[in-house]
Amino acid sequence: MSITLINLVTIMNKIDDALDENKALLTELDAAIGDGDHGINMTRGFHAVKEKLKTNTSNTAGDILKDVGMTLVSNVGGASGPLYGTAFMKASLVVKDNGTLNIEDFVNIMEAALEGIKLRGKAIAGEKTMIDAVVPAINALKNGLLANLNPIDILFNAKEAAKNGVEFTKTIIATKGRASYLGERSIGHQDPGATSTYLMIKVIYDEVKKLTK
């Protein structure tokens, strides 16, 4: 598995497409337990990312991820902008000199992103946030590396783990953000942030799988 800078830009563009396609779903999920603007905010942010990357002249993966993070902070409203923006900017630091990315780099990116989300959101796993999709994905990545699995299989397992994490958010009470105001009434609703995180990981899997054909 070797992701070039061109591949990385393509992945970001495909994330924009996926979020746009699921804009109504994300808005509906957020309307049930939040402000109802997650789909709108995320699509606005990644539309801006796509525009930014049209003129990309970055020489490293770190520069691209930094541009993505800064663009999200500048263009996404609510909590999502600072959270996703910080995640991408933290991730950029661990691959700041990379001209390509491999599966080990992706693990480092995800761990750095998680650190950024925790730092900004003051949340942990089990509080019905995007972290509940990120942590299972990271665990699947690490387990896959330990088992010497094929990178595509590792990414597939990470995607499925994130999906299961989204399902898990339906079963727990929200204790962070506006959703926490609902208390027990938040049970039964899946977290929109975990859902958008899953969509991103799914795009990464889908695009990397195409590269191996």
PDB file of C-alpha atoms in Angstrom:
ATOM      1  CA  MET A   1       0.000   0.000   0.000  1.00  0.00           C
ATOM      2  CA  SER A   2       1.481   3.291  -1.128  1.00  0.00           C
ATOM      3  CA  ILE A   3      -0.686   6.398  -1.226  1.00  0.00           C
ATOM      4  CA  THR A   4       0.762   9.204  -3.332  1.00  0.00           C
ATOM      5  CA  LEU A   5      -0.018  12.885  -2.815  1.00  0.00           C
ATOM      6  CA  ILE A   6      -2.306  12.755  -5.858  1.00  0.00           C
ATOM      7  CA  ASN A   7      -4.125   9.791  -4.279  1.00  0.00           C
ATOM      8  CA  LEU A   8      -4.455  11.717  -1.019  1.00  0.00           C
ATOM      9  CA  VAL A   9      -6.051  14.691  -2.771  1.00  0.00           C
ATOM     10  CA  THR A  10      -8.421  12.304  -4.562  1.00  0.00           C
ATOM     11  CA  ILE A  11      -9.409  10.774  -1.224  1.00  0.00           C
ATOM     12  CA  MET A  12     -10.224  14.222   0.187  1.00  0.00           C
ATOM     13  CA  ASN A  13     -12.336  14.994  -2.880  1.00  0.00           C
ATOM     14  CA  LYS A  14     -14.166  11.680  -2.524  1.00  0.00           C
ATOM     15  CA  ILE A  15     -14.831  12.452   1.153  1.00  0.00           C
ATOM     16  CA  ASP A  16     -16.497  15.650  -0.011  1.00  0.00           C
ATOM     17  CA  ASP A  17     -18.640  13.607  -2.416  1.00  0.00           C
ATOM     18  CA  ALA A  18     -19.613  11.100   0.285  1.00  0.00           C
ATOM     19  CA  LEU A  19     -20.566  13.796   2.776  1.00  0.00           C
ATOM     20  CA  ASP A  20     -22.591  15.592   0.115  1.00  0.00           C
ATOM     21  CA  GLU A  21     -24.424  12.374  -0.736  1.00  0.00           C
ATOM     22  CA  ASN A  22     -25.197  11.832   2.967  1.00  0.00           C
ATOM     23  CA  LYS A  23     -25.923  15.468   3.789  1.00  0.00           C
ATOM     24  CA  ALA A  24     -29.625  14.830   4.446  1.00  0.00           C
ATOM     25  CA  LEU A  25     -28.882  11.806   6.652  1.00  0.00           C
ATOM     26  CA  LEU A  26     -26.330  13.703   8.738  1.00  0.00           C
ATOM     27  CA  THR A  27     -28.723  16.628   9.100  1.00  0.00           C
ATOM     28  CA  GLU A  28     -31.549  14.305  10.131  1.00  0.00           C
ATOM     29  CA  LEU A  29     -29.367  12.551  12.719  1.00  0.00           C
ATOM     30  CA  ASP A  30     -28.226  15.871  14.142  1.00  0.00           C
ATOM     31  CA  ALA A  31     -31.742  17.304  14.191  1.00  0.00           C
ATOM     32  CA  ALA A  32     -32.768  14.467  16.524  1.00  0.00           C
ATOM     33  CA  ILE A  33     -30.132  15.165  19.181  1.00  0.00           C
ATOM     34  CA  GLY A  34     -28.313  18.374  18.238  1.00  0.00           C
ATOM     35  CA  ASP A  35     -28.544  21.570  16.239  1.00  0.00           C
ATOM     36  CA  GLY A  36     -29.515  19.910  12.976  1.00  0.00           C
ATOM     37  CA  ASP A  37     -26.634  21.461  11.086  1.00  0.00           C
ATOM     38  CA  HIS A  38     -23.985  18.708  10.957  1.00  0.00           C
ATOM     39  CA  GLY A  39     -24.676  17.747   7.355  1.00  0.00           C
ATOM     40  CA  ILE A  40     -24.722  21.376   6.224  1.00  0.00           C
ATOM     41  CA  ASN A  41     -21.548  22.239   8.119  1.00  0.00           C
ATOM     42  CA  MET A  42     -19.567  19.206   6.982  1.00  0.00           C
ATOM     43  CA  THR A  43     -20.467  19.635   3.319  1.00  0.00           C
ATOM     44  CA  ARG A  44     -19.640  23.335   3.480  1.00  0.00           C
ATOM     45  CA  GLY A  45     -16.266  22.489   4.994  1.00  0.00           C
ATOM     46  CA  PHE A  46     -15.283  19.805   2.515  1.00  0.00           C
ATOM     47  CA  HIS A  47     -16.555  21.799  -0.452  1.00  0.00           C
ATOM     48  CA  ALA A  48     -14.056  24.430   0.694  1.00  0.00           C
ATOM     49  CA  VAL A  49     -11.389  21.725   1.050  1.00  0.00           C
ATOM     50  CA  LYS A  50     -12.014  20.577  -2.520  1.00  0.00           C
ATOM     51  CA  GLU A  51     -11.633  24.154  -3.768  1.00  0.00           C
ATOM     52  CA  LYS A  52      -8.473  24.639  -1.729  1.00  0.00           C
ATOM     53  CA  LEU A  53      -6.886  21.467  -3.083  1.00  0.00           C
ATOM     54  CA  LYS A  54      -7.579  22.446  -6.699  1.00  0.00           C
ATOM     55  CA  THR A  55      -4.577  24.741  -6.425  1.00  0.00           C
ATOM     56  CA  ASN A  56      -2.541  22.352  -4.287  1.00  0.00           C
ATOM     57  CA  THR A  57       1.216  22.631  -4.690  1.00  0.00           C
ATOM     58  CA  SER A  58       2.129  20.746  -1.520  1.00  0.00           C
ATOM     59  CA  ASN A  59       5.199  18.529  -1.562  1.00  0.00           C
ATOM     60  CA  THR A  60       4.260  16.447   1.486  1.00  0.00           C
ATOM     61  CA  ALA A  61       1.259  14.645   2.902  1.00  0.00           C
ATOM     62  CA  GLY A  62       1.667  16.746   6.025  1.00  0.00           C
ATOM     63  CA  ASP A  63       1.158  19.954   4.060  1.00  0.00           C
ATOM     64  CA  ILE A  64      -2.011  18.597   2.457  1.00  0.00           C
ATOM     65  CA  LEU A  65      -3.493  17.472   5.770  1.00  0.00           C
ATOM     66  CA  LYS A  66      -2.574  20.805   7.357  1.00  0.00           C
ATOM     67  CA  ASP A  67      -4.379  22.645   4.553  1.00  0.00           C
ATOM     68  CA  VAL A  68      -7.421  20.427   5.067  1.00  0.00           C
ATOM     69  CA  GLY A  69      -7.427  21.094   8.814  1.00  0.00           C
ATOM     70  CA  MET A  70      -7.053  24.847   8.502  1.00  0.00           C
ATOM     71  CA  THR A  71      -9.745  25.003   5.836  1.00  0.00           C
ATOM     72  CA  LEU A  72     -12.182  23.063   8.028  1.00  0.00           C
ATOM     73  CA  VAL A  73     -11.540  25.323  11.018  1.00  0.00           C
ATOM     74  CA  SER A  74     -12.195  28.360   8.833  1.00  0.00           C
ATOM     75  CA  ASN A  75     -15.325  27.073   7.100  1.00  0.00           C
ATOM     76  CA  VAL A  76     -17.180  24.638   9.367  1.00  0.00           C
ATOM     77  CA  GLY A  77     -19.530  25.984  11.989  1.00  0.00           C
ATOM     78  CA  GLY A  78     -20.443  24.521  15.356  1.00  0.00           C
ATOM     79  CA  ALA A  79     -18.230  22.036  17.153  1.00  0.00           C
ATOM     80  CA  SER A  80     -17.337  20.074  14.025  1.00  0.00           C
ATOM     81  CA  GLY A  81     -14.952  22.667  12.585  1.00  0.00           C
ATOM     82  CA  PRO A  82     -12.582  22.843  15.545  1.00  0.00           C
ATOM     83  CA  LEU A  83     -12.804  19.079  16.158  1.00  0.00           C
ATOM     84  CA  TYR A  84     -12.157  17.870  12.626  1.00  0.00           C
ATOM     85  CA  GLY A  85      -9.810  20.748  11.917  1.00  0.00           C
ATOM     86  CA  THR A  86      -7.671  19.959  14.944  1.00  0.00           C
ATOM     87  CA  ALA A  87      -7.753  16.255  14.045  1.00  0.00           C
ATOM     88  CA  PHE A  88      -6.345  16.900  10.580  1.00  0.00           C
ATOM     89  CA  MET A  89      -3.778  19.418  11.801  1.00  0.00           C
ATOM     90  CA  LYS A  90      -2.510  17.045  14.485  1.00  0.00           C
ATOM     91  CA  ALA A  91      -2.395  14.267  11.901  1.00  0.00           C
ATOM     92  CA  SER A  92      -0.336  16.457   9.574  1.00  0.00           C
ATOM     93  CA  LEU A  93       2.480  16.625  12.114  1.00  0.00           C
ATOM     94  CA  VAL A  94       3.180  12.879  12.099  1.00  0.00           C
ATOM     95  CA  VAL A  95       3.578  12.756   8.307  1.00  0.00           C
ATOM     96  CA  LYS A  96       4.967  16.238   7.772  1.00  0.00           C
ATOM     97  CA  ASP A  97       7.849  15.041   5.571  1.00  0.00           C
ATOM     98  CA  ASN A  98       6.099  12.145   3.810  1.00  0.00           C
ATOM     99  CA  GLY A  99       5.806  12.041   0.040  1.00  0.00           C
ATOM    100  CA  THR A 100       3.731   8.846   0.249  1.00  0.00           C
ATOM    101  CA  LEU A 101       1.690   7.079   2.939  1.00  0.00           C
ATOM    102  CA  ASN A 102       1.552   3.418   3.978  1.00  0.00           C
ATOM    103  CA  ILE A 103      -0.644   1.520   6.426  1.00  0.00           C
ATOM    104  CA  GLU A 104       1.663   2.295   9.361  1.00  0.00           C
ATOM    105  CA  ASP A 105       1.410   5.991   8.517  1.00  0.00           C
ATOM    106  CA  PHE A 106      -2.362   5.707   8.528  1.00  0.00           C
ATOM    107  CA  VAL A 107      -2.302   4.249  12.043  1.00  0.00           C
ATOM    108  CA  ASN A 108      -0.144   7.166  13.175  1.00  0.00           C
ATOM    109  CA  ILE A 109      -2.482   9.625  11.442  1.00  0.00           C
ATOM    110  CA  MET A 110      -5.522   8.160  13.187  1.00  0.00           C
ATOM    111  CA  GLU A 111      -3.853   8.172  16.593  1.00  0.00           C
ATOM    112  CA  ALA A 112      -2.754  11.788  16.174  1.00  0.00           C
ATOM    113  CA  ALA A 113      -6.246  12.729  14.985  1.00  0.00           C
ATOM    114  CA  LEU A 114      -7.752  11.088  18.068  1.00  0.00           C
ATOM    115  CA  GLU A 115      -5.366  13.019  20.286  1.00  0.00           C
ATOM    116  CA  GLY A 116      -6.490  16.245  18.601  1.00  0.00           C
ATOM    117  CA  ILE A 117     -10.183  15.411  19.013  1.00  0.00           C
ATOM    118  CA  LYS A 118      -9.730  14.574  22.686  1.00  0.00           C
ATOM    119  CA  LEU A 119      -7.711  17.728  23.250  1.00  0.00           C
ATOM    120  CA  ARG A 120     -10.323  19.945  21.621  1.00  0.00           C
ATOM    121  CA  GLY A 121     -13.493  18.144  22.682  1.00  0.00           C
ATOM    122  CA  LYS A 122     -12.493  16.968  26.170  1.00  0.00           C
ATOM    123  CA  ALA A 123     -14.268  13.691  25.440  1.00  0.00           C
ATOM    124  CA  ILE A 124     -13.472  10.005  25.840  1.00  0.00           C
ATOM    125  CA  ALA A 125     -14.887   6.817  24.363  1.00  0.00           C
ATOM    126  CA  GLY A 126     -18.406   5.919  25.489  1.00  0.00           C
ATOM    127  CA  GLU A 127     -19.802   9.457  25.544  1.00  0.00           C
ATOM    128  CA  LYS A 128     -21.663   9.236  22.215  1.00  0.00           C
ATOM    129  CA  THR A 129     -19.276  11.240  20.058  1.00  0.00           C
ATOM    130  CA  MET A 130     -17.128  10.713  16.966  1.00  0.00           C
ATOM    131  CA  ILE A 131     -14.555   9.122  19.274  1.00  0.00           C
ATOM    132  CA  ASP A 132     -16.787   6.054  19.471  1.00  0.00           C
ATOM    133  CA  ALA A 133     -16.056   5.438  15.780  1.00  0.00           C
ATOM    134  CA  VAL A 134     -12.403   6.488  15.875  1.00  0.00           C
ATOM    135  CA  VAL A 135     -11.234   4.302  18.772  1.00  0.00           C
ATOM    136  CA  PRO A 136     -12.578   0.978  17.407  1.00  0.00           C
ATOM    137  CA  ALA A 137     -11.064   1.802  14.012  1.00  0.00           C
ATOM    138  CA  ILE A 138      -7.658   2.423  15.580  1.00  0.00           C
ATOM    139  CA  ASN A 139      -7.863  -0.798  17.568  1.00  0.00           C
ATOM    140  CA  ALA A 140      -8.692  -2.714  14.382  1.00  0.00           C
ATOM    141  CA  LEU A 141      -5.752  -1.099  12.578  1.00  0.00           C
ATOM    142  CA  LYS A 142      -3.335  -2.025  15.346  1.00  0.00           C
ATOM    143  CA  ASN A 143      -4.656  -5.574  15.618  1.00  0.00           C
ATOM    144  CA  GLY A 144      -4.359  -5.981  11.867  1.00  0.00           C
ATOM    145  CA  LEU A 145      -0.734  -4.863  11.899  1.00  0.00           C
ATOM    146  CA  LEU A 146       0.078  -7.241  14.751  1.00  0.00           C
ATOM    147  CA  ALA A 147      -1.502 -10.094  12.787  1.00  0.00           C
ATOM    148  CA  ASN A 148       0.438  -9.115   9.639  1.00  0.00           C
ATOM    149  CA  LEU A 149      -2.759  -8.831   7.636  1.00  0.00           C
ATOM    150  CA  ASN A 150      -2.891  -7.403   4.136  1.00  0.00           C
ATOM    151  CA  PRO A 151      -3.293  -3.580   4.300  1.00  0.00           C
ATOM    152  CA  ILE A 152      -6.617  -3.747   2.446  1.00  0.00           C
ATOM    153  CA  ASP A 153      -7.937  -6.277   4.957  1.00  0.00           C
ATOM    154  CA  ILE A 154      -6.711  -4.042   7.781  1.00  0.00           C
ATOM    155  CA  LEU A 155      -8.557  -1.061   6.332  1.00  0.00           C
ATOM    156  CA  PHE A 156     -11.675  -3.173   5.798  1.00  0.00           C
ATOM    157  CA  ASN A 157     -11.615  -4.219   9.451  1.00  0.00           C
ATOM    158  CA  ALA A 158     -11.117  -0.595  10.508  1.00  0.00           C
ATOM    159  CA  LYS A 159     -14.091   0.466   8.386  1.00  0.00           C
ATOM    160  CA  GLU A 160     -16.290  -2.248   9.895  1.00  0.00           C
ATOM    161  CA  ALA A 161     -15.108  -1.393  13.412  1.00  0.00           C
ATOM    162  CA  ALA A 162     -16.031   2.263  12.850  1.00  0.00           C
ATOM    163  CA  LYS A 163     -19.440   1.167  11.535  1.00  0.00           C
ATOM    164  CA  ASN A 164     -19.977  -0.945  14.649  1.00  0.00           C
ATOM    165  CA  GLY A 165     -18.925   2.066  16.695  1.00  0.00           C
ATOM    166  CA  VAL A 166     -21.673   4.098  15.074  1.00  0.00           C
ATOM    167  CA  GLU A 167     -24.186   1.378  15.984  1.00  0.00           C
ATOM    168  CA  PHE A 168     -22.851   1.400  19.547  1.00  0.00           C
ATOM    169  CA  THR A 169     -23.673   5.106  19.877  1.00  0.00           C
ATOM    170  CA  LYS A 170     -27.358   4.234  19.565  1.00  0.00           C
ATOM    171  CA  THR A 171     -27.176   2.282  22.814  1.00  0.00           C
ATOM    172  CA  ILE A 172     -25.589   4.896  25.080  1.00  0.00           C
ATOM    173  CA  ILE A 173     -26.502   8.205  26.691  1.00  0.00           C
ATOM    174  CA  ALA A 174     -24.912  11.343  25.281  1.00  0.00           C
ATOM    175  CA  THR A 175     -22.806  13.135  27.892  1.00  0.00           C
ATOM    176  CA  LYS A 176     -21.112  15.705  25.642  1.00  0.00           C
ATOM    177  CA  GLY A 177     -22.414  18.610  23.598  1.00  0.00           C
ATOM    178  CA  ARG A 178     -26.007  19.603  22.951  1.00  0.00           C
ATOM    179  CA  ALA A 179     -27.085  15.959  22.790  1.00  0.00           C
ATOM    180  CA  SER A 180     -26.249  15.634  26.494  1.00  0.00           C
ATOM    181  CA  TYR A 181     -29.236  17.870  27.302  1.00  0.00           C
ATOM    182  CA  LEU A 182     -31.525  15.025  26.245  1.00  0.00           C
ATOM    183  CA  GLY A 183     -30.121  12.606  28.826  1.00  0.00           C
ATOM    184  CA  GLU A 184     -31.730   9.177  28.474  1.00  0.00           C
ATOM    185  CA  ARG A 185     -33.821  10.403  25.552  1.00  0.00           C
ATOM    186  CA  SER A 186     -30.623  10.384  23.477  1.00  0.00           C
ATOM    187  CA  ILE A 187     -30.616   6.571  23.618  1.00  0.00           C
ATOM    188  CA  GLY A 188     -31.738   5.066  20.323  1.00  0.00           C
ATOM    189  CA  HIS A 189     -30.184   7.830  18.233  1.00  0.00           C
ATOM    190  CA  GLN A 190     -26.842   7.382  16.467  1.00  0.00           C
ATOM    191  CA  ASP A 191     -24.266  10.095  16.785  1.00  0.00           C
ATOM    192  CA  PRO A 192     -23.892  12.251  13.654  1.00  0.00           C
ATOM    193  CA  GLY A 193     -20.181  12.901  14.308  1.00  0.00           C
ATOM    194  CA  ALA A 194     -19.460   9.190  14.569  1.00  0.00           C
ATOM    195  CA  THR A 195     -21.413   8.729  11.356  1.00  0.00           C
ATOM    196  CA  SER A 196     -19.409  11.311   9.397  1.00  0.00           C
ATOM    197  CA  THR A 197     -16.217   9.766  10.768  1.00  0.00           C
ATOM    198  CA  TYR A 198     -17.312   6.353   9.515  1.00  0.00           C
ATOM    199  CA  LEU A 199     -18.090   7.813   6.093  1.00  0.00           C
ATOM    200  CA  MET A 200     -14.547   9.213   5.877  1.00  0.00           C
ATOM    201  CA  ILE A 201     -12.948   5.899   6.842  1.00  0.00           C
ATOM    202  CA  LYS A 202     -15.166   4.079   4.336  1.00  0.00           C
ATOM    203  CA  VAL A 203     -13.983   6.406   1.565  1.00  0.00           C
ATOM    204  CA  ILE A 204     -10.354   5.748   2.503  1.00  0.00           C
ATOM    205  CA  TYR A 205     -10.944   1.989   2.323  1.00  0.00           C
ATOM    206  CA  ASP A 206     -12.844   2.224  -0.966  1.00  0.00           C
ATOM    207  CA  GLU A 207     -10.225   4.426  -2.634  1.00  0.00           C
ATOM    208  CA  VAL A 208      -7.200   2.457  -1.427  1.00  0.00           C
ATOM    209  CA  LYS A 209      -8.866  -0.767  -2.560  1.00  0.00           C
ATOM    210  CA  LYS A 210      -9.217   0.709  -6.072  1.00  0.00           C
ATOM    211  CA  LEU A 211      -5.476   1.392  -6.145  1.00  0.00           C
ATOM    212  CA  THR A 212      -4.638  -2.266  -5.579  1.00  0.00           C
ATOM    213  CA  LYS A 213      -6.686  -3.564  -8.496  1.00  0.00           C
TER     214      LYS A 213
END
